[in-house]
Coordinates of C-alpha atoms in Angstrom, one line a residue:
Chain A
M1 CA 229.0 102.0 -90.6
T2 CA 227.3 102.1 -87.2
T3 CA 224.0 100.4 -86.4
E4 CA 221.4 102.9 -85.4
P5 CA 219.8 101.8 -82.1
H6 CA 216.1 100.9 -82.3
R7 CA 214.1 104.1 -82.3
P8 CA 210.7 103.4 -80.8
R9 CA 207.8 104.0 -83.2
I10 CA 204.9 105.7 -81.5
G11 CA 201.3 105.9 -82.8
I12 CA 198.9 108.6 -81.6
I13 CA 195.3 107.4 -81.6
G14 CA 193.1 110.4 -81.3
T15 CA 195.0 113.6 -82.1
G16 CA 193.0 116.0 -80.0
A17 CA 194.3 118.2 -77.2
I18 CA 196.0 115.3 -75.3
G19 CA 197.2 113.3 -78.2
G20 CA 198.3 116.4 -80.1
F21 CA 200.3 117.8 -77.2
Y22 CA 202.1 114.7 -76.2
G23 CA 202.6 113.5 -79.7
L24 CA 204.2 116.7 -80.8
M25 CA 206.4 116.8 -77.7
L26 CA 207.6 113.2 -78.4
A27 CA 208.2 114.0 -82.1
R28 CA 210.2 117.1 -81.3
A29 CA 212.4 114.9 -79.0
G30 CA 213.2 112.7 -82.1
F31 CA 210.8 109.8 -81.7
D32 CA 209.2 108.4 -84.8
V33 CA 205.6 109.5 -84.2
H34 CA 202.6 108.7 -86.4
F35 CA 199.3 110.5 -85.9
L36 CA 195.9 109.1 -86.7
L37 CA 193.3 111.8 -87.4
R38 CA 189.8 112.1 -88.6
S39 CA 188.2 115.5 -89.2
E40 CA 191.4 117.4 -88.9
F41 CA 193.5 115.2 -91.2
E42 CA 193.6 117.7 -94.1
T43 CA 194.6 120.6 -92.0
V44 CA 197.3 118.7 -90.1
A45 CA 198.7 117.0 -93.3
H46 CA 199.0 120.4 -95.0
E47 CA 199.7 122.8 -92.2
G48 CA 201.2 120.6 -89.5
L49 CA 200.5 120.5 -85.8
Q50 CA 200.8 123.5 -83.5
V51 CA 201.0 123.8 -79.7
K52 CA 200.7 127.3 -78.4
S53 CA 202.2 126.7 -75.0
A54 CA 202.5 129.1 -72.0
V55 CA 205.3 126.9 -70.8
H56 CA 207.3 126.0 -74.0
G57 CA 206.3 128.8 -76.4
D58 CA 204.8 128.3 -79.8
L59 CA 205.7 124.9 -81.2
H60 CA 205.1 123.8 -84.7
L61 CA 205.5 120.2 -86.1
Q62 CA 205.7 120.2 -89.9
P63 CA 205.6 117.9 -91.7
V64 CA 203.5 115.5 -89.6
Q65 CA 203.3 111.8 -90.3
A66 CA 199.5 112.0 -90.5
Y67 CA 197.0 109.3 -91.4
R68 CA 193.4 109.3 -92.2
S69 CA 193.0 105.5 -91.7
A70 CA 194.7 103.0 -89.3
T71 CA 195.2 100.6 -92.2
D72 CA 197.8 103.0 -93.7
M73 CA 199.9 103.3 -90.5
P74 CA 203.1 101.2 -89.9
P75 CA 203.1 98.9 -86.9
C76 CA 203.9 100.8 -83.8
D77 CA 205.8 99.8 -80.6
W78 CA 203.8 102.2 -78.5
L79 CA 200.3 103.5 -78.9
L80 CA 199.2 106.6 -77.0
V81 CA 195.4 106.7 -76.9
G82 CA 194.0 110.2 -76.4
T83 CA 190.4 109.7 -77.6
K84 CA 187.4 110.2 -75.3
S85 CA 186.6 107.3 -73.0
T86 CA 183.1 107.3 -74.4
G87 CA 184.5 105.5 -77.5
N88 CA 186.7 102.9 -75.9
A89 CA 184.5 99.9 -76.9
A90 CA 185.1 100.8 -80.6
L91 CA 188.9 101.1 -80.4
G92 CA 189.6 97.3 -80.7
P93 CA 189.9 97.1 -84.5
I94 CA 191.9 100.3 -84.8
I95 CA 194.5 99.3 -82.2
R96 CA 194.8 95.7 -83.4
Q97 CA 195.5 97.2 -86.9
V98 CA 198.3 99.6 -85.7
A99 CA 199.9 97.6 -82.9
A100 CA 203.2 95.7 -83.3
P101 CA 202.9 92.2 -81.9
D102 CA 203.9 93.0 -78.3
A103 CA 203.0 96.7 -78.4
R104 CA 202.4 98.7 -75.3
V105 CA 199.1 100.7 -75.3
L106 CA 199.0 103.7 -73.0
L107 CA 195.5 105.0 -72.3
L108 CA 195.6 108.7 -71.5
Q109 CA 192.1 109.1 -70.1
N110 CA 190.5 110.1 -66.8
G111 CA 188.1 108.0 -64.8
L112 CA 187.8 104.5 -63.5
D113 CA 187.9 101.2 -65.3
V114 CA 188.7 102.7 -68.7
E115 CA 191.5 100.1 -69.2
D116 CA 189.0 97.2 -68.5
Q117 CA 186.9 98.3 -71.5
L118 CA 189.9 98.3 -73.7
R119 CA 191.2 95.0 -72.4
A120 CA 188.0 93.4 -73.4
V121 CA 188.6 94.3 -77.1
L122 CA 192.3 93.7 -77.4
P123 CA 194.4 90.5 -77.8
D124 CA 196.2 89.2 -74.7
G125 CA 199.6 89.8 -76.3
L126 CA 199.3 93.6 -76.0
H127 CA 200.3 95.4 -72.8
I128 CA 197.9 98.0 -71.5
L129 CA 199.1 100.9 -69.4
G130 CA 197.1 103.7 -67.8
G131 CA 198.3 107.3 -67.9
L132 CA 197.0 110.2 -65.9
C133 CA 197.7 113.6 -67.5
F134 CA 198.2 116.5 -65.2
V135 CA 198.0 119.1 -67.9
C136 CA 195.9 122.0 -68.9
V137 CA 195.4 121.7 -72.6
N138 CA 192.6 122.3 -75.0
R139 CA 192.1 122.2 -78.8
I140 CA 191.5 125.8 -80.0
A141 CA 191.3 125.2 -83.8
P142 CA 191.9 122.3 -86.2
G143 CA 195.5 121.1 -85.6
V144 CA 196.1 123.8 -82.9
V145 CA 196.3 123.0 -79.2
A146 CA 196.6 125.5 -76.4
H147 CA 198.8 124.4 -73.5
Q148 CA 198.2 126.4 -70.5
A149 CA 200.0 124.8 -67.6
F150 CA 201.6 121.6 -66.2
G151 CA 202.3 118.5 -68.3
A152 CA 203.2 115.5 -66.2
V153 CA 201.9 112.0 -67.1
S154 CA 201.7 109.4 -64.3
V155 CA 202.0 105.9 -65.8
G156 CA 201.1 102.5 -64.4
Y157 CA 200.7 99.0 -65.7
H158 CA 197.2 97.6 -66.1
S159 CA 197.4 94.2 -67.8
G160 CA 199.1 92.1 -70.5
P161 CA 201.9 89.7 -71.0
A162 CA 204.2 91.1 -68.3
G163 CA 203.6 88.4 -65.7
D164 CA 205.7 89.4 -62.7
E165 CA 206.2 92.6 -60.9
A166 CA 209.7 93.2 -62.3
S167 CA 208.7 92.9 -66.0
R168 CA 205.6 95.1 -65.4
L169 CA 207.9 97.7 -63.8
A170 CA 210.3 97.4 -66.8
V171 CA 207.5 98.2 -69.2
V172 CA 206.3 101.1 -67.1
E173 CA 209.7 102.5 -66.8
A174 CA 210.3 102.3 -70.5
C175 CA 207.1 104.3 -71.0
A176 CA 208.2 106.9 -68.4
A177 CA 211.6 107.1 -70.2
L178 CA 209.9 108.1 -73.5
F179 CA 208.2 111.0 -71.8
K180 CA 211.3 112.0 -69.8
A181 CA 213.3 112.1 -73.1
A182 CA 210.7 114.6 -74.3
G183 CA 211.1 116.8 -71.2
I184 CA 207.9 115.6 -69.6
D185 CA 207.8 114.5 -66.0
A186 CA 206.4 110.9 -65.8
P187 CA 206.1 109.4 -62.3
V188 CA 205.6 105.7 -62.1
M189 CA 202.4 104.7 -60.3
A190 CA 202.6 101.7 -58.0
N191 CA 198.8 101.5 -57.8
L192 CA 196.9 102.5 -60.9
Q193 CA 193.5 102.2 -59.4
Q194 CA 194.5 104.4 -56.4
A195 CA 196.0 106.9 -58.7
R196 CA 192.8 107.0 -60.8
W197 CA 190.8 107.7 -57.6
Q198 CA 193.2 110.4 -56.6
K199 CA 192.8 112.1 -60.0
L200 CA 189.0 111.8 -59.7
V201 CA 189.2 114.1 -56.6
W202 CA 189.9 116.9 -59.1
N203 CA 187.9 115.7 -62.1
V204 CA 184.7 115.0 -60.4
P205 CA 184.0 118.5 -59.2
Y206 CA 185.7 120.6 -61.8
N207 CA 184.7 118.7 -65.0
G208 CA 181.1 118.4 -64.0
L209 CA 180.6 121.8 -62.5
S210 CA 182.4 123.5 -65.4
A211 CA 179.8 122.0 -67.7
L212 CA 176.8 122.3 -65.4
L213 CA 177.5 125.9 -64.4
Q214 CA 179.2 127.0 -67.7
A215 CA 182.2 128.3 -65.9
G216 CA 186.0 127.9 -65.7
T217 CA 188.1 127.3 -62.6
T218 CA 188.5 130.9 -61.7
G219 CA 184.8 131.6 -61.6
L220 CA 184.1 128.4 -59.7
M221 CA 186.8 129.1 -57.1
G222 CA 185.8 132.8 -56.8
D223 CA 182.2 132.1 -55.7
P224 CA 181.8 131.0 -52.0
D225 CA 178.9 128.6 -52.9
S226 CA 180.5 126.8 -55.8
R227 CA 183.8 126.7 -53.9
A228 CA 182.0 125.0 -51.0
L229 CA 180.3 122.6 -53.3
I230 CA 183.7 121.7 -54.9
R231 CA 185.1 121.0 -51.5
A232 CA 182.1 118.9 -50.5
L233 CA 182.4 116.9 -53.7
M234 CA 186.1 116.4 -53.2
D235 CA 185.6 115.2 -49.6
E236 CA 183.0 112.7 -50.9
V237 CA 185.4 111.3 -53.5
V238 CA 188.2 111.0 -50.9
Q239 CA 185.7 109.1 -48.7
G240 CA 184.7 106.9 -51.7
A241 CA 188.4 106.1 -52.4
Q242 CA 188.9 105.2 -48.7
A243 CA 185.8 102.9 -48.8
C244 CA 187.5 101.2 -51.7
G245 CA 190.7 100.7 -49.7
H246 CA 192.7 103.6 -51.1
T247 CA 194.2 106.0 -48.6
L248 CA 194.9 109.3 -50.2
P249 CA 197.5 111.8 -48.9
A250 CA 196.4 113.8 -45.9
D251 CA 194.8 117.2 -46.8
F252 CA 194.7 116.1 -50.5
A253 CA 191.5 118.1 -51.2
Q254 CA 193.0 121.2 -49.7
H255 CA 196.1 120.7 -51.8
L256 CA 194.1 120.5 -55.0
L257 CA 192.1 123.6 -54.1
S258 CA 195.3 125.5 -53.6
V259 CA 196.8 124.2 -56.9
T260 CA 193.7 125.1 -58.8
E261 CA 193.6 128.6 -57.3
S262 CA 197.2 129.1 -58.4
M263 CA 196.2 128.3 -62.1
S264 CA 194.9 130.9 -64.5
D265 CA 191.3 130.2 -65.6
Y266 CA 190.9 126.8 -67.0
K267 CA 188.0 125.1 -68.6
P268 CA 188.2 121.3 -68.3
S269 CA 187.4 119.0 -71.2
M270 CA 183.8 118.4 -70.2
Y271 CA 183.1 122.1 -70.6
H272 CA 184.3 121.9 -74.2
D273 CA 182.6 118.6 -74.8
L274 CA 179.3 120.2 -73.8
A275 CA 179.9 123.4 -75.8
E276 CA 180.7 121.3 -78.9
K277 CA 177.8 118.9 -78.2
R278 CA 180.1 115.9 -77.9
P279 CA 179.1 113.0 -75.5
L280 CA 180.2 113.7 -71.9
E281 CA 182.6 111.3 -70.2
L282 CA 180.1 110.4 -67.5
E283 CA 180.6 106.7 -67.4
A284 CA 184.3 106.8 -66.6
I285 CA 184.3 109.9 -64.3
Y286 CA 181.0 109.4 -62.5
A287 CA 179.1 106.2 -63.1
R288 CA 182.0 103.8 -62.5
P289 CA 183.3 105.5 -59.4
L290 CA 179.7 105.8 -58.0
A291 CA 179.1 102.0 -58.6
T292 CA 182.5 101.1 -57.2
A293 CA 182.1 103.1 -54.0
Q294 CA 178.5 101.9 -53.6
A295 CA 179.7 98.3 -53.9
A296 CA 182.2 99.1 -51.1
G297 CA 179.3 100.4 -49.0
F298 CA 179.7 104.2 -49.5
D299 CA 177.1 106.4 -51.3
M300 CA 178.6 109.5 -52.7
A301 CA 175.3 111.4 -52.5
R302 CA 176.4 114.8 -53.9
V303 CA 178.5 113.2 -56.6
R304 CA 175.4 111.2 -57.6
A305 CA 173.3 114.3 -57.7
L306 CA 175.9 116.0 -59.9
Y307 CA 176.0 112.9 -62.1
Q308 CA 172.2 112.8 -62.5
A309 CA 172.1 116.4 -63.5
L310 CA 174.8 115.9 -66.1
A311 CA 173.2 112.7 -67.4
F312 CA 170.0 114.7 -68.0
I313 CA 172.0 117.3 -70.0
D314 CA 174.0 114.6 -71.9
R315 CA 170.8 112.8 -72.9
G316 CA 169.3 116.0 -74.1
N317 CA 172.4 116.7 -76.1
R318 CA 172.3 113.2 -77.6
Q319 CA 168.7 113.7 -78.7
A320 CA 169.6 117.0 -80.2
R321 CA 172.5 115.4 -82.2
E322 CA 170.2 112.7 -83.5
E323 CA 167.5 115.1 -84.7
Chain B
M1 CA 116.6 151.8 -48.2
T2 CA 118.6 148.7 -47.2
T3 CA 122.1 148.9 -45.8
E4 CA 124.6 147.2 -48.1
P5 CA 126.7 144.8 -46.1
H6 CA 130.3 145.6 -45.8
R7 CA 132.0 144.5 -49.0
P8 CA 135.7 143.7 -48.1
R9 CA 138.2 145.8 -50.0
I10 CA 141.2 143.8 -51.3
G11 CA 144.5 145.2 -52.3
I12 CA 146.8 143.1 -54.5
I13 CA 150.5 143.9 -53.9
G14 CA 152.4 142.6 -56.8
T15 CA 150.3 141.9 -59.8
G16 CA 152.3 139.1 -61.4
A17 CA 151.1 135.6 -62.2
I18 CA 149.9 134.9 -58.6
G19 CA 148.5 138.3 -57.8
G20 CA 147.0 138.7 -61.2
F21 CA 145.3 135.3 -61.1
Y22 CA 143.8 135.5 -57.6
G23 CA 143.0 139.2 -57.9
L24 CA 141.1 138.7 -61.1
M25 CA 139.2 135.8 -59.7
L26 CA 138.2 137.8 -56.6
A27 CA 137.2 140.8 -58.7
R28 CA 135.0 138.6 -60.9
A29 CA 133.3 137.3 -57.7
G30 CA 132.3 140.9 -56.9
F31 CA 134.9 141.9 -54.4
D32 CA 136.3 145.4 -54.5
V33 CA 139.8 144.6 -55.7
H34 CA 142.6 147.2 -56.2
F35 CA 145.8 146.3 -58.0
L36 CA 149.2 147.8 -57.4
L37 CA 151.4 147.6 -60.5
R38 CA 154.8 148.8 -61.6
S39 CA 156.1 148.2 -65.1
E40 CA 152.7 146.8 -66.3
F41 CA 150.6 149.7 -65.1
E42 CA 150.0 151.3 -68.4
T43 CA 149.0 148.1 -70.2
V44 CA 146.7 147.0 -67.4
A45 CA 145.1 150.4 -66.9
H46 CA 144.3 150.6 -70.7
E47 CA 143.7 147.0 -71.6
G48 CA 142.7 145.3 -68.4
L49 CA 143.9 142.0 -66.9
Q50 CA 143.6 138.7 -68.7
V51 CA 143.8 135.2 -67.5
K52 CA 144.0 132.5 -70.2
S53 CA 142.9 129.6 -68.1
A54 CA 142.8 125.9 -69.1
V55 CA 140.3 125.5 -66.3
H56 CA 138.1 128.6 -66.5
G57 CA 138.5 129.6 -70.1
D58 CA 139.7 133.1 -71.2
L59 CA 138.9 135.7 -68.5
H60 CA 139.2 139.4 -68.9
L61 CA 138.9 142.1 -66.2
Q62 CA 138.2 145.5 -67.7
P63 CA 138.3 148.2 -66.3
V64 CA 140.8 147.4 -63.6
Q65 CA 141.3 149.5 -60.4
A66 CA 145.0 149.8 -61.1
Y67 CA 147.5 152.0 -59.3
R68 CA 151.1 153.0 -60.0
S69 CA 151.7 154.0 -56.4
A70 CA 150.6 152.7 -53.1
T71 CA 149.9 156.3 -52.0
D72 CA 147.0 156.5 -54.4
M73 CA 145.2 153.4 -53.1
P74 CA 142.3 153.4 -50.7
P75 CA 142.8 151.6 -47.3
C76 CA 142.3 147.9 -47.8
D77 CA 140.8 145.3 -45.4
W78 CA 142.8 142.5 -47.0
L79 CA 146.1 142.6 -48.7
L80 CA 147.3 139.8 -50.9
V81 CA 151.0 139.9 -51.4
G82 CA 152.2 138.1 -54.6
T83 CA 155.6 139.7 -55.0
K84 CA 158.8 137.7 -55.0
S85 CA 160.1 136.8 -51.5
T86 CA 163.4 138.3 -52.4
G87 CA 161.8 141.8 -51.9
N88 CA 160.0 141.2 -48.6
A89 CA 162.3 143.5 -46.5
A90 CA 161.2 146.4 -48.7
L91 CA 157.5 145.8 -48.4
G92 CA 157.0 147.6 -45.1
P93 CA 156.3 151.1 -46.3
I94 CA 154.0 149.9 -49.1
I95 CA 151.9 147.7 -46.9
R96 CA 151.7 150.3 -44.1
Q97 CA 150.4 152.8 -46.7
V98 CA 147.7 150.6 -48.1
A99 CA 146.5 148.7 -45.0
A100 CA 143.4 149.6 -43.1
P101 CA 144.1 149.8 -39.3
D102 CA 143.4 146.1 -38.6
A103 CA 144.1 144.8 -42.0
R104 CA 144.9 141.2 -42.8
V105 CA 148.0 140.6 -44.9
L106 CA 148.1 137.3 -46.8
L107 CA 151.6 136.4 -48.0
L108 CA 151.3 134.2 -51.1
Q109 CA 154.8 132.9 -51.3
N110 CA 156.8 129.7 -51.1
G111 CA 159.5 128.9 -48.8
L112 CA 160.3 129.1 -45.1
D113 CA 160.2 132.1 -42.7
V114 CA 158.9 134.5 -45.3
E115 CA 156.3 135.9 -42.8
D116 CA 159.0 136.6 -40.3
Q117 CA 160.7 139.0 -42.7
L118 CA 157.5 140.8 -43.2
R119 CA 156.5 140.8 -39.5
A120 CA 159.8 142.7 -38.8
V121 CA 158.7 145.6 -41.0
L122 CA 155.0 145.8 -40.2
P123 CA 153.1 147.3 -37.2
D124 CA 151.8 144.8 -34.5
G125 CA 148.2 145.8 -35.4
L126 CA 148.3 144.0 -38.7
H127 CA 147.5 140.4 -39.0
I128 CA 149.9 138.3 -41.1
L129 CA 148.7 135.1 -42.7
G130 CA 150.6 132.7 -44.9
G131 CA 149.1 131.3 -48.1
L132 CA 150.4 128.3 -50.1
C133 CA 149.3 128.4 -53.7
F134 CA 148.8 125.0 -55.4
V135 CA 148.5 126.5 -58.9
C136 CA 150.3 126.4 -62.2
V137 CA 150.3 130.0 -63.5
N138 CA 152.8 132.1 -65.3
R139 CA 152.8 135.6 -66.7
I140 CA 153.1 135.3 -70.5
A141 CA 152.8 139.0 -71.5
P142 CA 152.2 142.3 -69.7
G143 CA 148.8 142.0 -68.0
V144 CA 148.3 138.4 -69.3
V145 CA 148.5 135.3 -67.1
A146 CA 148.4 131.7 -68.3
H147 CA 146.6 129.4 -65.8
Q148 CA 147.5 125.9 -66.6
A149 CA 146.1 123.8 -63.7
F150 CA 144.9 123.7 -60.1
G151 CA 144.2 126.8 -58.0
A152 CA 143.8 126.0 -54.3
V153 CA 145.3 128.3 -51.7
S154 CA 146.0 126.8 -48.2
V155 CA 145.8 129.5 -45.6
G156 CA 147.1 129.7 -42.1
Y157 CA 147.6 132.4 -39.4
H158 CA 151.1 133.6 -38.7
S159 CA 151.1 136.5 -36.2
G160 CA 149.2 139.6 -35.2
P161 CA 146.5 140.9 -32.9
A162 CA 144.5 137.7 -32.8
G163 CA 145.6 136.5 -29.4
D164 CA 143.8 133.2 -28.9
E165 CA 143.2 130.2 -31.1
A166 CA 139.5 131.0 -31.7
S167 CA 140.2 134.5 -33.0
R168 CA 143.1 133.3 -35.1
L169 CA 140.8 130.7 -36.6
A170 CA 138.1 133.3 -37.3
V171 CA 140.6 135.4 -39.3
V172 CA 141.8 132.4 -41.3
E173 CA 138.3 131.3 -42.0
A174 CA 137.3 134.7 -43.1
C175 CA 140.2 134.6 -45.5
A176 CA 139.2 131.2 -46.8
A177 CA 135.7 132.4 -47.3
L178 CA 136.9 135.1 -49.7
F179 CA 138.6 132.6 -51.9
K180 CA 135.7 130.1 -51.7
A181 CA 133.3 132.9 -52.7
A182 CA 135.5 133.2 -55.8
G183 CA 135.3 129.5 -56.6
I184 CA 138.8 128.8 -55.2
D185 CA 139.4 125.9 -52.8
A186 CA 141.0 127.3 -49.6
P187 CA 141.8 124.7 -47.0
V188 CA 142.7 126.1 -43.5
M189 CA 146.2 125.0 -42.3
A190 CA 146.4 124.2 -38.6
N191 CA 150.2 124.4 -38.8
L192 CA 151.6 126.9 -41.2
Q193 CA 155.2 125.9 -40.7
Q194 CA 154.4 122.2 -41.4
A195 CA 152.4 123.2 -44.4
R196 CA 155.4 125.2 -45.7
W197 CA 157.7 122.3 -45.3
Q198 CA 155.2 120.1 -47.1
K199 CA 155.1 122.5 -50.1
L200 CA 158.9 122.6 -50.1
V201 CA 158.9 118.9 -51.0
W202 CA 157.7 120.0 -54.4
N203 CA 159.4 123.4 -54.8
V204 CA 162.9 122.3 -53.7
P205 CA 163.4 119.8 -56.6
Y206 CA 161.2 121.3 -59.3
N207 CA 162.0 125.0 -58.9
G208 CA 165.7 124.5 -58.7
L209 CA 166.1 121.8 -61.3
S210 CA 163.9 123.7 -63.8
A211 CA 166.3 126.6 -63.6
L212 CA 169.6 124.6 -63.4
L213 CA 168.7 122.2 -66.2
Q214 CA 166.5 124.6 -68.2
A215 CA 163.6 122.2 -68.4
G216 CA 159.9 121.8 -67.4
T217 CA 158.3 119.1 -65.4
T218 CA 157.7 116.8 -68.4
G219 CA 161.3 116.8 -69.4
L220 CA 162.5 116.4 -65.8
M221 CA 160.1 113.5 -65.1
G222 CA 160.8 111.8 -68.4
D223 CA 164.5 111.3 -67.8
P224 CA 165.5 108.5 -65.4
D225 CA 168.4 110.4 -63.9
S226 CA 166.6 113.7 -63.3
R227 CA 163.6 111.8 -62.0
A228 CA 165.8 109.9 -59.5
L229 CA 167.4 113.1 -58.5
I230 CA 164.0 114.7 -57.9
R231 CA 163.0 111.7 -55.7
A232 CA 166.2 111.9 -53.7
L233 CA 165.8 115.6 -53.1
M234 CA 162.2 115.1 -52.1
D235 CA 163.2 112.4 -49.6
E236 CA 165.8 114.7 -48.1
V237 CA 163.2 117.5 -47.6
V238 CA 160.8 115.0 -46.0
Q239 CA 163.6 114.0 -43.7
G240 CA 164.5 117.6 -43.0
A241 CA 160.8 118.3 -42.1
Q242 CA 160.8 115.3 -39.8
A243 CA 164.0 116.5 -38.1
C244 CA 162.1 119.7 -37.4
G245 CA 159.2 117.8 -35.9
H246 CA 156.8 117.8 -38.8
T247 CA 155.6 114.4 -39.8
L248 CA 154.4 114.5 -43.4
P249 CA 151.8 112.2 -44.9
A250 CA 153.0 108.7 -45.7
D251 CA 154.3 108.3 -49.2
F252 CA 154.0 112.0 -49.7
A253 CA 157.0 112.2 -52.2
Q254 CA 155.4 109.4 -54.3
H255 CA 152.1 111.3 -54.2
L256 CA 153.8 114.5 -55.5
L257 CA 155.6 112.6 -58.3
S258 CA 152.3 111.1 -59.4
V259 CA 150.5 114.5 -59.4
T260 CA 153.4 116.1 -61.3
E261 CA 153.3 113.3 -63.9
S262 CA 149.6 113.9 -64.4
M263 CA 150.2 117.6 -65.2
S264 CA 151.0 118.9 -68.7
D265 CA 154.5 120.4 -68.9
Y266 CA 155.0 123.1 -66.4
K267 CA 157.9 125.5 -65.8
P268 CA 158.0 126.7 -62.2
S269 CA 158.6 130.3 -61.3
M270 CA 162.3 129.9 -60.8
Y271 CA 162.7 128.9 -64.4
H272 CA 161.1 132.1 -65.5
D273 CA 163.0 134.2 -63.0
L274 CA 166.3 132.9 -64.4
A275 CA 165.1 133.3 -68.0
E276 CA 164.2 136.9 -67.2
K277 CA 167.3 137.5 -65.1
R278 CA 165.3 138.3 -62.0
P279 CA 166.8 137.3 -58.6
L280 CA 166.0 133.7 -57.6
E281 CA 164.1 133.0 -54.5
L282 CA 166.9 131.0 -53.0
E283 CA 166.7 132.3 -49.4
A284 CA 163.1 131.2 -48.8
I285 CA 163.2 128.0 -50.7
Y286 CA 166.7 126.8 -50.0
A287 CA 168.8 128.7 -47.4
R288 CA 166.2 128.9 -44.7
P289 CA 165.1 125.3 -44.9
L290 CA 168.8 124.2 -45.0
A291 CA 169.6 126.3 -41.9
T292 CA 166.5 125.2 -40.1
A293 CA 167.1 121.5 -40.7
Q294 CA 170.8 121.9 -39.9
A295 CA 169.8 123.5 -36.6
A296 CA 167.7 120.4 -35.9
G297 CA 170.6 118.2 -36.6
F298 CA 169.9 117.1 -40.2
D299 CA 172.1 118.1 -43.2
M300 CA 170.2 118.0 -46.5
A301 CA 173.3 117.3 -48.5
R302 CA 171.8 117.1 -52.0
V303 CA 169.6 120.1 -51.4
R304 CA 172.6 122.0 -50.3
A305 CA 174.5 121.0 -53.4
L306 CA 171.6 122.2 -55.5
Y307 CA 171.4 125.4 -53.6
Q308 CA 175.1 126.1 -54.0
A309 CA 174.9 125.5 -57.8
L310 CA 171.9 127.9 -58.0
A311 CA 173.6 130.5 -55.8
F312 CA 176.5 130.5 -58.2
I313 CA 174.1 131.1 -61.1
D314 CA 172.1 133.7 -59.2
R315 CA 175.3 135.6 -58.3
G316 CA 176.4 135.6 -61.9
N317 CA 173.0 136.9 -62.9
R318 CA 173.2 139.7 -60.3
Q319 CA 176.6 140.8 -61.6
A320 CA 175.3 140.7 -65.2
R321 CA 172.4 143.0 -64.1
E322 CA 174.8 145.4 -62.4
E323 CA 177.1 145.8 -65.3

């Protein structure tokens, strides 16, 4: 009789496009993955999870270890959080319920300072990591995720019991190893804050303009005016990052423009959030970066204008939801 | 037998909200007013013109001297042009047809350089004046204009046979006298270009944001973010005007914010243009001011961002019309 090596147990908090895609990929690779769901619980419990991927083909996970409540879930070694950043303050009880004593919590969200919000509601014994997803996915039906392109997750350590650089790196590399075992590229980020700024160079223009102008990347890149606006917003975010001490790669904006042009039409999450009248992730993607750059002496004027327009729309949406 | 003094004959080119309102007011004051119409000709010829005014009550002009074609109109001493500035290049043949030999053409449009476009297609013998309408009107049905508030027309001389300052002033004062005879305040503008910049301080934020955010003035002023954006845009236009050598009154932006807050909800023309899929007046209200300020060394960054967003929308509209 041989002893089976410890197989990490992974909990997925928020089984939307991001949580559903990565959770399914990890489960297919043999990890013990448990999915927390809300409105889609019935569908997923009965019909499983599907990823219709332009890269990997049609994938189907059935049965799914699906839960309607965190109290029913076993303690997990890893938690992947794929919920909207607008709900981070409310995640404390759920994560405390599901986390094993020294669990590692990977926050798969865009924007700035999202880990800080989570840190404030979690015990010190839990590790928090940040993950940046370079992936084009969106939820097209209950339990069904379309995966259009890319897939990498950059991971970095935020805070927790790992005191020195070596133990932090060990945690991050263990996290990267999970993804790599599932065939997903997972670069380790030396500087999480800088990496978050770098990702904002894409998210600030495309997320906001896709919602404001009701358009996907192909439409936005195909029009000379919106393309120039995207470039101007990118340049401002790069300057904002620099004001905060983060030097981004040379010609980074141009690189992102080229990558985006090579993609088939993609509608970022904020487009879908608006279409489905969900709250927009304005705090993490706009308000925090604006305040951080401002504190460092740089006003991102166009980014602020875009933020203000989106905040108007978001407030109108909220009022419509409450009525 | 007494000789009747010459009663000026006035032609209205473009009987929309602006042309309909001022034309009706002038006709009620006893002037000989002739209206050129297109799609609304049948309605107005049979049912007359109506202004439902919060200031003057319900006004009805019936019968109306209405024309479907400029070739049927008598030669006019004054022409009031209330068409969209997007069509100025095509106005030459119409105005040449209707204008008496030394006619005065008053262009009732917002934005910059609109008279220049018209000058290029009119003979030198015609006077061109610019008029800025401080009025809340919109067309609510064929032949029916709602007049919500205000009404003044500021008038200034642009170009034409009046060579010296005294004769230019005489033409402008004759124009003002027409309006005053109809009960309409008509200040004489010493500096047409400066006055156009001054009006842009209102039109740049409210016209564009009403279209982009699908909202009227009350909604835009009631939200802290859109209000801050309006203020930032106003400040930029004031700086743009200053860069071009025009010093606006102190606290002018604050004055406009207060005036706008005192108004009942108003949706500017660009809101209606977008709703009815007409071309947006982006050239006169955004592109020309942006280029003029840029040439004077000032980049109106937020105004440009707003313009680029609107240009994207306008181009989409145009494609939709052509399909």
